[in-house]
mmCIF file with all atom_site columns, C-alpha atoms in Angstrom:
data_model
loop_
_atom_site.group_PDB
_atom_site.id
_atom_site.type_symbol
_atom_site.label_atom_id
_atom_site.label_alt_id
_atom_site.label_comp_id
_atom_site.label_asym_id
_atom_site.label_entity_id
_atom_site.label_seq_id
_atom_site.pdbx_PDB_ins_code
_atom_site.Cartn_x
_atom_site.Cartn_y
_atom_site.Cartn_z
_atom_site.occupancy
_atom_site.B_iso_or_equiv
_atom_site.pdbx_formal_charge
_atom_site.auth_seq_id
_atom_site.auth_comp_id
_atom_site.auth_asym_id
_atom_site.auth_atom_id
_atom_site.pdbx_PDB_model_num
ATOM 1   C CA . GLU K 1 1   ? -61.288 -46.855 -56.264 1.00 85.00 ? 1   GLU K CA 1
ATOM 2   C CA . ALA K 1 2   ? -58.262 -48.325 -58.175 1.00 84.00 ? 2   ALA K CA 1
ATOM 3   C CA . GLN K 1 3   ? -58.507 -52.092 -58.216 1.00 93.00 ? 3   GLN K CA 1
ATOM 4   C CA . VAL K 1 4   ? -58.191 -55.409 -59.936 1.00 96.00 ? 4   VAL K CA 1
ATOM 5   C CA . THR K 1 5   ? -61.123 -57.629 -59.806 1.00 96.00 ? 5   THR K CA 1
ATOM 6   C CA . GLN K 1 6   ? -60.978 -61.316 -60.182 1.00 97.00 ? 6   GLN K CA 1
ATOM 7   C CA . ASN K 1 7   ? -64.025 -63.698 -60.422 1.00 97.00 ? 7   ASN K CA 1
ATOM 8   C CA . PRO K 1 8   ? -64.782 -66.144 -59.201 1.00 96.00 ? 8   PRO K CA 1
ATOM 9   C CA . ARG K 1 9   ? -62.911 -65.862 -55.801 1.00 95.00 ? 9   ARG K CA 1
ATOM 10  C CA . TYR K 1 10  ? -63.621 -69.636 -55.151 1.00 96.00 ? 10  TYR K CA 1
ATOM 11  C CA . LEU K 1 11  ? -64.382 -72.485 -57.468 1.00 95.00 ? 11  LEU K CA 1
ATOM 12  C CA . ILE K 1 12  ? -64.600 -76.230 -57.166 1.00 96.00 ? 12  ILE K CA 1
ATOM 13  C CA . THR K 1 13  ? -64.810 -77.962 -60.600 1.00 95.00 ? 13  THR K CA 1
ATOM 14  C CA . VAL K 1 14  ? -64.166 -81.414 -62.051 1.00 95.00 ? 14  VAL K CA 1
ATOM 15  C CA . THR K 1 15  ? -61.485 -82.600 -64.465 1.00 96.00 ? 15  THR K CA 1
ATOM 16  C CA . GLY K 1 16  ? -62.025 -81.616 -68.055 1.00 95.00 ? 16  GLY K CA 1
ATOM 17  C CA . LYS K 1 17  ? -64.703 -79.063 -67.470 1.00 96.00 ? 17  LYS K CA 1
ATOM 18  C CA . LYS K 1 18  ? -63.769 -75.847 -69.151 1.00 96.00 ? 18  LYS K CA 1
ATOM 19  C CA . LEU K 1 19  ? -63.614 -72.700 -66.949 1.00 96.00 ? 19  LEU K CA 1
ATOM 20  C CA . THR K 1 20  ? -62.722 -69.028 -67.280 1.00 97.00 ? 20  THR K CA 1
ATOM 21  C CA . VAL K 1 21  ? -61.339 -66.943 -64.509 1.00 98.00 ? 21  VAL K CA 1
ATOM 22  C CA . THR K 1 22  ? -62.018 -63.167 -65.301 1.00 98.00 ? 22  THR K CA 1
ATOM 23  C CA . CYS K 1 23  ? -59.743 -60.392 -64.429 1.00 98.00 ? 23  CYS K CA 1
ATOM 24  C CA . SER K 1 24  ? -60.613 -56.598 -64.889 1.00 98.00 ? 24  SER K CA 1
ATOM 25  C CA . GLN K 1 25  ? -58.532 -53.425 -63.845 1.00 97.00 ? 25  GLN K CA 1
ATOM 26  C CA . ASN K 1 26  ? -59.857 -49.942 -63.785 1.00 96.00 ? 26  ASN K CA 1
ATOM 27  C CA . MET K 1 27  ? -56.332 -48.121 -63.769 1.00 94.00 ? 27  MET K CA 1
ATOM 28  C CA . ASN K 1 28  ? -55.817 -48.018 -67.510 1.00 93.00 ? 28  ASN K CA 1
ATOM 29  C CA . HIS K 1 29  ? -52.802 -50.193 -67.113 1.00 93.00 ? 29  HIS K CA 1
ATOM 30  C CA . GLU K 1 30  ? -51.205 -51.541 -70.362 1.00 91.00 ? 30  GLU K CA 1
ATOM 31  C CA . TYR K 1 31  ? -49.620 -54.420 -68.629 1.00 91.00 ? 31  TYR K CA 1
ATOM 32  C CA . MET K 1 32  ? -51.448 -57.425 -67.059 1.00 94.00 ? 32  MET K CA 1
ATOM 33  C CA . SER K 1 33  ? -50.485 -60.783 -65.897 1.00 94.00 ? 33  SER K CA 1
ATOM 34  C CA . TRP K 1 34  ? -51.525 -64.073 -64.297 1.00 97.00 ? 34  TRP K CA 1
ATOM 35  C CA . TYR K 1 35  ? -49.655 -65.915 -61.388 1.00 96.00 ? 35  TYR K CA 1
ATOM 36  C CA . ARG K 1 36  ? -50.248 -69.060 -59.543 1.00 96.00 ? 36  ARG K CA 1
ATOM 37  C CA . GLN K 1 37  ? -49.289 -69.432 -55.939 1.00 93.00 ? 37  GLN K CA 1
ATOM 38  C CA . ASP K 1 38  ? -48.523 -72.875 -54.646 1.00 92.00 ? 38  ASP K CA 1
ATOM 39  C CA . PRO K 1 39  ? -47.091 -73.990 -51.168 1.00 87.00 ? 39  PRO K CA 1
ATOM 40  C CA . GLY K 1 40  ? -43.232 -74.145 -51.247 1.00 82.00 ? 40  GLY K CA 1
ATOM 41  C CA . LEU K 1 41  ? -43.238 -72.818 -54.883 1.00 85.00 ? 41  LEU K CA 1
ATOM 42  C CA . GLY K 1 42  ? -43.887 -69.152 -54.450 1.00 85.00 ? 42  GLY K CA 1
ATOM 43  C CA . LEU K 1 43  ? -45.434 -67.073 -57.081 1.00 90.00 ? 43  LEU K CA 1
ATOM 44  C CA . ARG K 1 44  ? -45.020 -68.408 -60.785 1.00 92.00 ? 44  ARG K CA 1
ATOM 45  C CA . GLN K 1 45  ? -45.973 -66.505 -63.744 1.00 92.00 ? 45  GLN K CA 1
ATOM 46  C CA . ILE K 1 46  ? -48.538 -68.032 -66.145 1.00 96.00 ? 46  ILE K CA 1
ATOM 47  C CA . TYR K 1 47  ? -49.087 -65.665 -69.011 1.00 95.00 ? 47  TYR K CA 1
ATOM 48  C CA . TYR K 1 48  ? -48.537 -61.826 -69.333 1.00 93.00 ? 48  TYR K CA 1
ATOM 49  C CA . SER K 1 49  ? -49.769 -59.166 -71.783 1.00 93.00 ? 49  SER K CA 1
ATOM 50  C CA . MET K 1 50  ? -47.834 -55.959 -72.559 1.00 89.00 ? 50  MET K CA 1
ATOM 51  C CA . ASN K 1 51  ? -50.803 -54.342 -74.164 1.00 89.00 ? 51  ASN K CA 1
ATOM 52  C CA . VAL K 1 52  ? -53.879 -55.147 -76.149 1.00 93.00 ? 52  VAL K CA 1
ATOM 53  C CA . GLU K 1 53  ? -53.723 -58.167 -78.491 1.00 91.00 ? 53  GLU K CA 1
ATOM 54  C CA . VAL K 1 54  ? -50.203 -58.826 -77.171 1.00 91.00 ? 54  VAL K CA 1
ATOM 55  C CA . THR K 1 55  ? -49.592 -61.935 -74.930 1.00 94.00 ? 55  THR K CA 1
ATOM 56  C CA . ASP K 1 56  ? -46.612 -63.912 -73.978 1.00 92.00 ? 56  ASP K CA 1
ATOM 57  C CA . LYS K 1 57  ? -45.966 -67.148 -72.082 1.00 93.00 ? 57  LYS K CA 1
ATOM 58  C CA . GLY K 1 58  ? -44.602 -66.831 -68.562 1.00 91.00 ? 58  GLY K CA 1
ATOM 59  C CA . ASP K 1 59  ? -42.790 -69.612 -66.688 1.00 89.00 ? 59  ASP K CA 1
ATOM 60  C CA . VAL K 1 60  ? -45.745 -72.158 -66.363 1.00 95.00 ? 60  VAL K CA 1
ATOM 61  C CA . PRO K 1 61  ? -48.063 -71.646 -69.298 1.00 97.00 ? 61  PRO K CA 1
ATOM 62  C CA . GLU K 1 62  ? -48.980 -75.332 -70.081 1.00 97.00 ? 62  GLU K CA 1
ATOM 63  C CA . GLY K 1 63  ? -52.744 -75.980 -69.784 1.00 97.00 ? 63  GLY K CA 1
ATOM 64  C CA . TYR K 1 64  ? -53.690 -72.263 -69.845 1.00 98.00 ? 64  TYR K CA 1
ATOM 65  C CA . LYS K 1 65  ? -54.802 -69.751 -72.378 1.00 98.00 ? 65  LYS K CA 1
ATOM 66  C CA . VAL K 1 66  ? -55.438 -66.105 -72.223 1.00 98.00 ? 66  VAL K CA 1
ATOM 67  C CA . SER K 1 67  ? -56.753 -63.331 -74.431 1.00 96.00 ? 67  SER K CA 1
ATOM 68  C CA . ARG K 1 68  ? -56.442 -59.485 -74.281 1.00 97.00 ? 68  ARG K CA 1
ATOM 69  C CA . LYS K 1 69  ? -59.093 -58.051 -76.533 1.00 97.00 ? 69  LYS K CA 1
ATOM 70  C CA . GLU K 1 70  ? -59.670 -55.085 -74.345 1.00 96.00 ? 70  GLU K CA 1
ATOM 71  C CA . LYS K 1 71  ? -57.277 -53.053 -72.296 1.00 96.00 ? 71  LYS K CA 1
ATOM 72  C CA . ARG K 1 72  ? -59.094 -53.530 -69.006 1.00 97.00 ? 72  ARG K CA 1
ATOM 73  C CA . ASN K 1 73  ? -59.894 -57.357 -69.190 1.00 98.00 ? 73  ASN K CA 1
ATOM 74  C CA . PHE K 1 74  ? -57.432 -60.310 -69.155 1.00 98.00 ? 74  PHE K CA 1
ATOM 75  C CA . PRO K 1 75  ? -59.247 -63.608 -68.691 1.00 98.00 ? 75  PRO K CA 1
ATOM 76  C CA . LEU K 1 76  ? -57.459 -66.922 -67.882 1.00 98.00 ? 76  LEU K CA 1
ATOM 77  C CA . ILE K 1 77  ? -59.011 -69.984 -69.572 1.00 98.00 ? 77  ILE K CA 1
ATOM 78  C CA . LEU K 1 78  ? -58.479 -73.390 -68.523 1.00 97.00 ? 78  LEU K CA 1
ATOM 79  C CA . GLU K 1 79  ? -59.634 -75.510 -71.629 1.00 94.00 ? 79  GLU K CA 1
ATOM 80  C CA . SER K 1 80  ? -59.413 -79.018 -69.800 1.00 96.00 ? 80  SER K CA 1
ATOM 81  C CA . PRO K 1 81  ? -58.708 -78.481 -66.105 1.00 97.00 ? 81  PRO K CA 1
ATOM 82  C CA . SER K 1 82  ? -56.644 -81.209 -64.305 1.00 97.00 ? 82  SER K CA 1
ATOM 83  C CA . PRO K 1 83  ? -55.955 -81.696 -60.436 1.00 97.00 ? 83  PRO K CA 1
ATOM 84  C CA . ASN K 1 84  ? -52.398 -80.381 -60.757 1.00 96.00 ? 84  ASN K CA 1
ATOM 85  C CA . GLN K 1 85  ? -54.066 -76.946 -61.641 1.00 97.00 ? 85  GLN K CA 1
ATOM 86  C CA . THR K 1 86  ? -55.547 -76.803 -58.255 1.00 97.00 ? 86  THR K CA 1
ATOM 87  C CA . SER K 1 87  ? -54.005 -73.611 -56.898 1.00 97.00 ? 87  SER K CA 1
ATOM 88  C CA . LEU K 1 88  ? -54.533 -69.901 -55.925 1.00 96.00 ? 88  LEU K CA 1
ATOM 89  C CA . TYR K 1 89  ? -54.385 -67.783 -58.900 1.00 97.00 ? 89  TYR K CA 1
ATOM 90  C CA . PHE K 1 90  ? -53.701 -63.999 -58.888 1.00 96.00 ? 90  PHE K CA 1
ATOM 91  C CA . CYS K 1 91  ? -54.207 -61.413 -61.599 1.00 97.00 ? 91  CYS K CA 1
ATOM 92  C CA . ALA K 1 92  ? -51.957 -58.334 -61.647 1.00 95.00 ? 92  ALA K CA 1
ATOM 93  C CA . SER K 1 93  ? -51.588 -55.093 -63.646 1.00 94.00 ? 93  SER K CA 1
ATOM 94  C CA . SER K 1 94  ? -49.147 -52.210 -63.964 1.00 90.00 ? 94  SER K CA 1
ATOM 95  C CA . LEU K 1 95  ? -48.223 -49.236 -66.113 1.00 84.00 ? 95  LEU K CA 1
ATOM 96  C CA . SER K 1 96  ? -46.251 -50.171 -69.272 1.00 74.00 ? 96  SER K CA 1
ATOM 97  C CA . PRO K 1 97  ? -42.682 -51.310 -68.443 1.00 66.00 ? 97  PRO K CA 1
ATOM 98  C CA . GLY K 1 98  ? -41.529 -48.882 -71.129 1.00 63.00 ? 98  GLY K CA 1
ATOM 99  C CA . ALA K 1 99  ? -43.419 -45.913 -69.664 1.00 61.00 ? 99  ALA K CA 1
ATOM 100 C CA . GLY K 1 100 ? -40.487 -45.191 -67.137 1.00 61.00 ? 100 GLY K CA 1
ATOM 101 C CA . ALA K 1 101 ? -42.586 -46.685 -64.345 1.00 62.00 ? 101 ALA K CA 1
ATOM 102 C CA . PRO K 1 102 ? -40.737 -49.084 -62.069 1.00 66.00 ? 102 PRO K CA 1
ATOM 103 C CA . GLY K 1 103 ? -43.171 -51.838 -62.824 1.00 79.00 ? 103 GLY K CA 1
ATOM 104 C CA . GLU K 1 104 ? -45.118 -51.843 -59.400 1.00 87.00 ? 104 GLU K CA 1
ATOM 105 C CA . LEU K 1 105 ? -47.747 -54.606 -59.694 1.00 91.00 ? 105 LEU K CA 1
ATOM 106 C CA . PHE K 1 106 ? -51.321 -54.170 -58.451 1.00 93.00 ? 106 PHE K CA 1
ATOM 107 C CA . PHE K 1 107 ? -52.934 -57.626 -57.529 1.00 95.00 ? 107 PHE K CA 1
ATOM 108 C CA . GLY K 1 108 ? -56.307 -58.844 -57.371 1.00 95.00 ? 108 GLY K CA 1
ATOM 109 C CA . GLU K 1 109 ? -57.469 -60.629 -54.258 1.00 93.00 ? 109 GLU K CA 1
ATOM 110 C CA . GLY K 1 110 ? -56.981 -64.117 -55.770 1.00 95.00 ? 110 GLY K CA 1
ATOM 111 C CA . SER K 1 111 ? -59.103 -67.010 -56.996 1.00 97.00 ? 111 SER K CA 1
ATOM 112 C CA . ARG K 1 112 ? -58.854 -70.279 -55.296 1.00 96.00 ? 112 ARG K CA 1
ATOM 113 C CA . LEU K 1 113 ? -59.432 -73.077 -57.672 1.00 97.00 ? 113 LEU K CA 1
ATOM 114 C CA . THR K 1 114 ? -59.890 -76.878 -56.849 1.00 97.00 ? 114 THR K CA 1
ATOM 115 C CA . VAL K 1 115 ? -59.972 -79.424 -59.581 1.00 97.00 ? 115 VAL K CA 1
ATOM 116 C CA . LEU K 1 116 ? -61.274 -82.722 -58.546 1.00 95.00 ? 116 LEU K CA 1
ATOM 117 C CA . GLY N 2 1   ? -32.244 -65.660 -66.252 1.00 82.00 ? 1   GLY N CA 1
ATOM 118 C CA . ASP N 2 2   ? -33.162 -63.417 -63.343 1.00 86.00 ? 2   ASP N CA 1
ATOM 119 C CA . SER N 2 3   ? -33.653 -64.891 -59.837 1.00 90.00 ? 3   SER N CA 1
ATOM 120 C CA . VAL N 2 4   ? -34.662 -63.916 -56.295 1.00 93.00 ? 4   VAL N CA 1
ATOM 121 C CA . THR N 2 5   ? -33.466 -65.774 -53.275 1.00 94.00 ? 5   THR N CA 1
ATOM 122 C CA . GLN N 2 6   ? -35.223 -65.060 -50.000 1.00 93.00 ? 6   GLN N CA 1
ATOM 123 C CA . MET N 2 7   ? -34.418 -66.044 -46.402 1.00 84.00 ? 7   MET N CA 1
ATOM 124 C CA . GLU N 2 8   ? -36.302 -69.332 -45.617 1.00 81.00 ? 8   GLU N CA 1
ATOM 125 C CA . GLY N 2 9   ? -39.194 -69.148 -43.109 1.00 82.00 ? 9   GLY N CA 1
ATOM 126 C CA . PRO N 2 10  ? -41.158 -69.379 -41.155 1.00 93.00 ? 10  PRO N CA 1
ATOM 127 C CA . VAL N 2 11  ? -39.981 -66.597 -38.935 1.00 95.00 ? 11  VAL N CA 1
ATOM 128 C CA . THR N 2 12  ? -41.500 -66.203 -35.525 1.00 97.00 ? 12  THR N CA 1
ATOM 129 C CA . LEU N 2 13  ? -40.846 -63.129 -33.503 1.00 97.00 ? 13  LEU N CA 1
ATOM 130 C CA . SER N 2 14  ? -42.156 -61.635 -30.221 1.00 97.00 ? 14  SER N CA 1
ATOM 131 C CA . GLU N 2 15  ? -43.892 -58.160 -30.476 1.00 97.00 ? 15  GLU N CA 1
ATOM 132 C CA . GLU N 2 16  ? -41.331 -55.347 -30.534 1.00 97.00 ? 16  GLU N CA 1
ATOM 133 C CA . ALA N 2 17  ? -38.489 -57.501 -31.885 1.00 97.00 ? 17  ALA N CA 1
ATOM 134 C CA . PHE N 2 18  ? -36.199 -56.435 -34.717 1.00 97.00 ? 18  PHE N CA 1
ATOM 135 C CA . LEU N 2 19  ? -36.971 -58.121 -37.937 1.00 97.00 ? 19  LEU N CA 1
ATOM 136 C CA . THR N 2 20  ? -34.605 -58.795 -40.817 1.00 97.00 ? 20  THR N CA 1
ATOM 137 C CA . ILE N 2 21  ? -35.652 -60.796 -44.035 1.00 97.00 ? 21  ILE N CA 1
ATOM 138 C CA . ASN N 2 22  ? -32.729 -61.304 -46.315 1.00 97.00 ? 22  ASN N CA 1
ATOM 139 C CA . CYS N 2 23  ? -33.175 -60.988 -49.926 1.00 97.00 ? 23  CYS N CA 1
ATOM 140 C CA . THR N 2 24  ? -30.469 -61.425 -52.830 1.00 97.00 ? 24  THR N CA 1
ATOM 141 C CA . TYR N 2 25  ? -30.946 -61.360 -56.466 1.00 95.00 ? 25  TYR N CA 1
ATOM 142 C CA . THR N 2 26  ? -29.286 -62.268 -59.780 1.00 94.00 ? 26  THR N CA 1
ATOM 143 C CA . ALA N 2 27  ? -30.301 -60.112 -62.749 1.00 90.00 ? 27  ALA N CA 1
ATOM 144 C CA . THR N 2 28  ? -28.853 -58.552 -66.021 1.00 83.00 ? 28  THR N CA 1
ATOM 145 C CA . GLY N 2 29  ? -29.001 -54.818 -66.234 1.00 80.00 ? 29  GLY N CA 1
ATOM 146 C CA . TYR N 2 30  ? -30.361 -52.553 -63.605 1.00 82.00 ? 30  TYR N CA 1
ATOM 147 C CA . PRO N 2 31  ? -33.677 -53.932 -62.161 1.00 90.00 ? 31  PRO N CA 1
ATOM 148 C CA . SER N 2 32  ? -36.073 -52.282 -59.783 1.00 91.00 ? 32  SER N CA 1
ATOM 149 C CA . LEU N 2 33  ? -36.575 -54.120 -56.594 1.00 94.00 ? 33  LEU N CA 1
ATOM 150 C CA . PHE N 2 34  ? -39.805 -54.513 -54.534 1.00 95.00 ? 34  PHE N CA 1
ATOM 151 C CA . TRP N 2 35  ? -41.156 -55.970 -51.248 1.00 97.00 ? 35  TRP N CA 1
ATOM 152 C CA . TYR N 2 36  ? -44.737 -57.135 -51.339 1.00 97.00 ? 36  TYR N CA 1
ATOM 153 C CA . VAL N 2 37  ? -46.781 -58.161 -48.435 1.00 97.00 ? 37  VAL N CA 1
ATOM 154 C CA . GLN N 2 38  ? -49.687 -60.738 -48.436 1.00 94.00 ? 38  GLN N CA 1
ATOM 155 C CA . TYR N 2 39  ? -51.919 -60.602 -45.391 1.00 94.00 ? 39  TYR N CA 1
ATOM 156 C CA . PRO N 2 40  ? -53.894 -63.721 -44.767 1.00 89.00 ? 40  PRO N CA 1
ATOM 157 C CA . GLY N 2 41  ? -56.821 -64.326 -47.179 1.00 86.00 ? 41  GLY N CA 1
ATOM 158 C CA . GLU N 2 42  ? -55.736 -61.312 -49.371 1.00 88.00 ? 42  GLU N CA 1
ATOM 159 C CA . GLY N 2 43  ? -53.771 -60.554 -52.472 1.00 90.00 ? 43  GLY N CA 1
ATOM 160 C CA . LEU N 2 44  ? -50.197 -59.116 -52.486 1.00 93.00 ? 44  LEU N CA 1
ATOM 161 C CA . GLN N 2 45  ? -49.640 -55.492 -52.027 1.00 94.00 ? 45  GLN N CA 1
ATOM 162 C CA . LEU N 2 46  ? -46.599 -53.244 -52.533 1.00 94.00 ? 46  LEU N CA 1
ATOM 163 C CA . LEU N 2 47  ? -44.883 -52.692 -49.297 1.00 97.00 ? 47  LEU N CA 1
ATOM 164 C CA . LEU N 2 48  ? -41.858 -50.627 -50.673 1.00 96.00 ? 48  LEU N CA 1
ATOM 165 C CA . LYS N 2 49  ? -39.646 -50.222 -53.688 1.00 94.00 ? 49  LYS N CA 1
ATOM 166 C CA . ALA N 2 50  ? -36.369 -48.944 -54.868 1.00 94.00 ? 50  ALA N CA 1
ATOM 167 C CA . THR N 2 51  ? -35.464 -48.265 -58.340 1.00 90.00 ? 51  THR N CA 1
ATOM 168 C CA . LYS N 2 52  ? -31.673 -47.710 -58.369 1.00 89.00 ? 52  LYS N CA 1
ATOM 169 C CA . ALA N 2 53  ? -28.543 -48.616 -56.487 1.00 92.00 ? 53  ALA N CA 1
ATOM 170 C CA . ASP N 2 54  ? -28.361 -47.045 -52.889 1.00 95.00 ? 54  ASP N CA 1
ATOM 171 C CA . ASP N 2 55  ? -32.082 -46.141 -52.882 1.00 94.00 ? 55  ASP N CA 1
ATOM 172 C CA . LYS N 2 56  ? -33.848 -46.781 -49.674 1.00 97.00 ? 56  LYS N CA 1
ATOM 173 C CA . GLY N 2 57  ? -37.498 -47.723 -49.849 1.00 96.00 ? 57  GLY N CA 1
ATOM 174 C CA . SER N 2 58  ? -39.626 -47.299 -46.632 1.00 97.00 ? 58  SER N CA 1
ATOM 175 C CA . ASN N 2 59  ? -43.204 -47.657 -45.655 1.00 96.00 ? 59  ASN N CA 1
ATOM 176 C CA . LYS N 2 60  ? -45.018 -48.520 -42.322 1.00 95.00 ? 60  LYS N CA 1
ATOM 177 C CA . GLY N 2 61  ? -41.721 -48.647 -40.459 1.00 97.00 ? 61  GLY N CA 1
ATOM 178 C CA . PHE N 2 62  ? -40.289 -51.191 -42.899 1.00 98.00 ? 62  PHE N CA 1
ATOM 179 C CA . GLU N 2 63  ? -37.084 -50.292 -44.819 1.00 98.00 ? 63  GLU N CA 1
ATOM 180 C CA . ALA N 2 64  ? -34.925 -51.886 -47.389 1.00 98.00 ? 64  ALA N CA 1
ATOM 181 C CA . THR N 2 65  ? -31.760 -50.608 -49.240 1.00 97.00 ? 65  THR N CA 1
ATOM 182 C CA . TYR N 2 66  ? -30.716 -51.418 -52.772 1.00 96.00 ? 66  TYR N CA 1
ATOM 183 C CA . ARG N 2 67  ? -27.237 -52.651 -52.564 1.00 96.00 ? 67  ARG N CA 1
ATOM 184 C CA . LYS N 2 68  ? -25.823 -53.269 -56.064 1.00 93.00 ? 68  LYS N CA 1
ATOM 185 C CA . GLU N 2 69  ? -22.387 -54.343 -54.758 1.00 94.00 ? 69  GLU N CA 1
ATOM 186 C CA . THR N 2 70  ? -23.886 -57.192 -52.770 1.00 95.00 ? 70  THR N CA 1
ATOM 187 C CA . THR N 2 71  ? -26.883 -57.704 -54.901 1.00 95.00 ? 71  THR N CA 1
ATOM 188 C CA . SER N 2 72  ? -29.241 -57.515 -51.883 1.00 97.00 ? 72  SER N CA 1
ATOM 189 C CA . PHE N 2 73  ? -32.415 -55.821 -50.849 1.00 97.00 ? 73  PHE N CA 1
ATOM 190 C CA . HIS N 2 74  ? -32.899 -56.970 -47.063 1.00 98.00 ? 74  HIS N CA 1
ATOM 191 C CA . LEU N 2 75  ? -36.129 -55.949 -45.334 1.00 98.00 ? 75  LEU N CA 1
ATOM 192 C CA . GLU N 2 76  ? -35.925 -54.606 -41.896 1.00 98.00 ? 76  GLU N CA 1
ATOM 193 C CA . LYS N 2 77  ? -38.155 -53.197 -39.184 1.00 98.00 ? 77  LYS N CA 1
ATOM 194 C CA . GLY N 2 78  ? -37.198 -52.087 -35.733 1.00 96.00 ? 78  GLY N CA 1
ATOM 195 C CA . SER N 2 79  ? -40.101 -53.148 -33.793 1.00 96.00 ? 79  SER N CA 1
ATOM 196 C CA . VAL N 2 80  ? -42.704 -55.591 -35.204 1.00 97.00 ? 80  VAL N CA 1
ATOM 197 C CA . GLN N 2 81  ? -46.326 -55.701 -34.242 1.00 97.00 ? 81  GLN N CA 1
ATOM 198 C CA . VAL N 2 82  ? -48.774 -58.626 -34.214 1.00 97.00 ? 82  VAL N CA 1
ATOM 199 C CA . SER N 2 83  ? -50.369 -56.889 -37.282 1.00 96.00 ? 83  SER N CA 1
ATOM 200 C CA . ASP N 2 84  ? -47.225 -57.353 -39.367 1.00 97.00 ? 84  ASP N CA 1
ATOM 201 C CA . SER N 2 85  ? -47.842 -61.084 -39.407 1.00 97.00 ? 85  SER N CA 1
ATOM 202 C CA . ALA N 2 86  ? -47.965 -61.960 -43.215 1.00 96.00 ? 86  ALA N CA 1
ATOM 203 C CA . VAL N 2 87  ? -46.060 -63.389 -45.936 1.00 95.00 ? 87  VAL N CA 1
ATOM 204 C CA . TYR N 2 88  ? -43.304 -61.168 -47.546 1.00 96.00 ? 88  TYR N CA 1
ATOM 205 C CA . PHE N 2 89  ? -42.209 -61.435 -51.073 1.00 95.00 ? 89  PHE N CA 1
ATOM 206 C CA . CYS N 2 90  ? -39.020 -59.868 -52.556 1.00 96.00 ? 90  CYS N CA 1
ATOM 207 C CA . ALA N 2 91  ? -39.348 -59.262 -56.253 1.00 94.00 ? 91  ALA N CA 1
ATOM 208 C CA . LEU N 2 92  ? -37.364 -57.611 -59.151 1.00 92.00 ? 92  LEU N CA 1
ATOM 209 C CA . LYS N 2 93  ? -38.268 -56.310 -62.525 1.00 89.00 ? 93  LYS N CA 1
ATOM 210 C CA . ASN N 2 94  ? -36.156 -55.244 -65.266 1.00 80.00 ? 94  ASN N CA 1
ATOM 211 C CA . THR N 2 95  ? -36.980 -52.176 -67.198 1.00 70.00 ? 95  THR N CA 1
ATOM 212 C CA . ASN N 2 96  ? -39.009 -52.927 -70.456 1.00 64.00 ? 96  ASN N CA 1
ATOM 213 C CA . ALA N 2 97  ? -39.120 -56.595 -69.349 1.00 69.00 ? 97  ALA N CA 1
ATOM 214 C CA . GLY N 2 98  ? -42.404 -58.449 -69.225 1.00 72.00 ? 98  GLY N CA 1
ATOM 215 C CA . LYS N 2 99  ? -41.636 -60.547 -66.386 1.00 79.00 ? 99  LYS N CA 1
ATOM 216 C CA . SER N 2 100 ? -41.412 -59.869 -62.781 1.00 85.00 ? 100 SER N CA 1
ATOM 217 C CA . THR N 2 101 ? -39.346 -62.449 -60.642 1.00 89.00 ? 101 THR N CA 1
ATOM 218 C CA . PHE N 2 102 ? -40.455 -63.282 -57.087 1.00 91.00 ? 102 PHE N CA 1
ATOM 219 C CA . GLY N 2 103 ? -38.758 -64.994 -54.326 1.00 92.00 ? 103 GLY N CA 1
ATOM 220 C CA . ASP N 2 104 ? -40.663 -67.899 -52.584 1.00 91.00 ? 104 ASP N CA 1
ATOM 221 C CA . GLY N 2 105 ? -41.934 -65.775 -49.771 1.00 93.00 ? 105 GLY N CA 1
ATOM 222 C CA . THR N 2 106 ? -41.186 -65.634 -46.116 1.00 94.00 ? 106 THR N CA 1
ATOM 223 C CA . THR N 2 107 ? -43.975 -66.189 -43.523 1.00 94.00 ? 107 THR N CA 1
ATOM 224 C CA . LEU N 2 108 ? -43.709 -63.920 -40.500 1.00 96.00 ? 108 LEU N CA 1
ATOM 225 C CA . THR N 2 109 ? -45.549 -64.634 -37.238 1.00 97.00 ? 109 THR N CA 1
ATOM 226 C CA . VAL N 2 110 ? -45.554 -62.145 -34.521 1.00 97.00 ? 110 VAL N CA 1
ATOM 227 C CA . LYS N 2 111 ? -46.647 -63.218 -31.059 1.00 97.00 ? 111 LYS N CA 1
ATOM 228 C CA . PRO N 2 112 ? -47.855 -60.812 -28.339 1.00 95.00 ? 112 PRO N CA 1
#
């Protein structure tokens, strides 16, 4: 089954304790991206990757890191989480924008993070 | 830069009512346009899409037409059901661009 898998789905942590949210897709997609969803603010892009070893900042990259060492994985790293990073996070993937595909995104089920 | 403006919610309708959720956009070039739906507790999933002017996307009774002259992509359904209760997001993506731009989402509640 084609899917994007995120882990953990729920996490409560404390300020400053490094954490990683994993994301994996099995559709051989070149493009992957991270979003955060906050009430009243919609969906905001954090980082994206057009292919392996290629990453770029989205609209709200501060406080986050990503890496793309393999095509299927795109982890989101919070080196020193703060309460304003409490949010619902989504990973998404799609075929390469340059492949003629219209850029339809496939989303994971979300990871709800609470930073105390 | 690109932007998407959606009709503000929440929207509450009775079952079998007609639904319209407005979406307008600002973009350079010729973007593809999408409607995504998020059911409670789930991730977003594609509802329908259109890739060029005058294209009509449709799925599950929902429709939207890509109107370049009015830069709009309004979502419509003739008769909503309780199971359509969800958050609906309008989005655009420019060809070869790394970013998708989303509207703020519109929460729809359908009452029996």
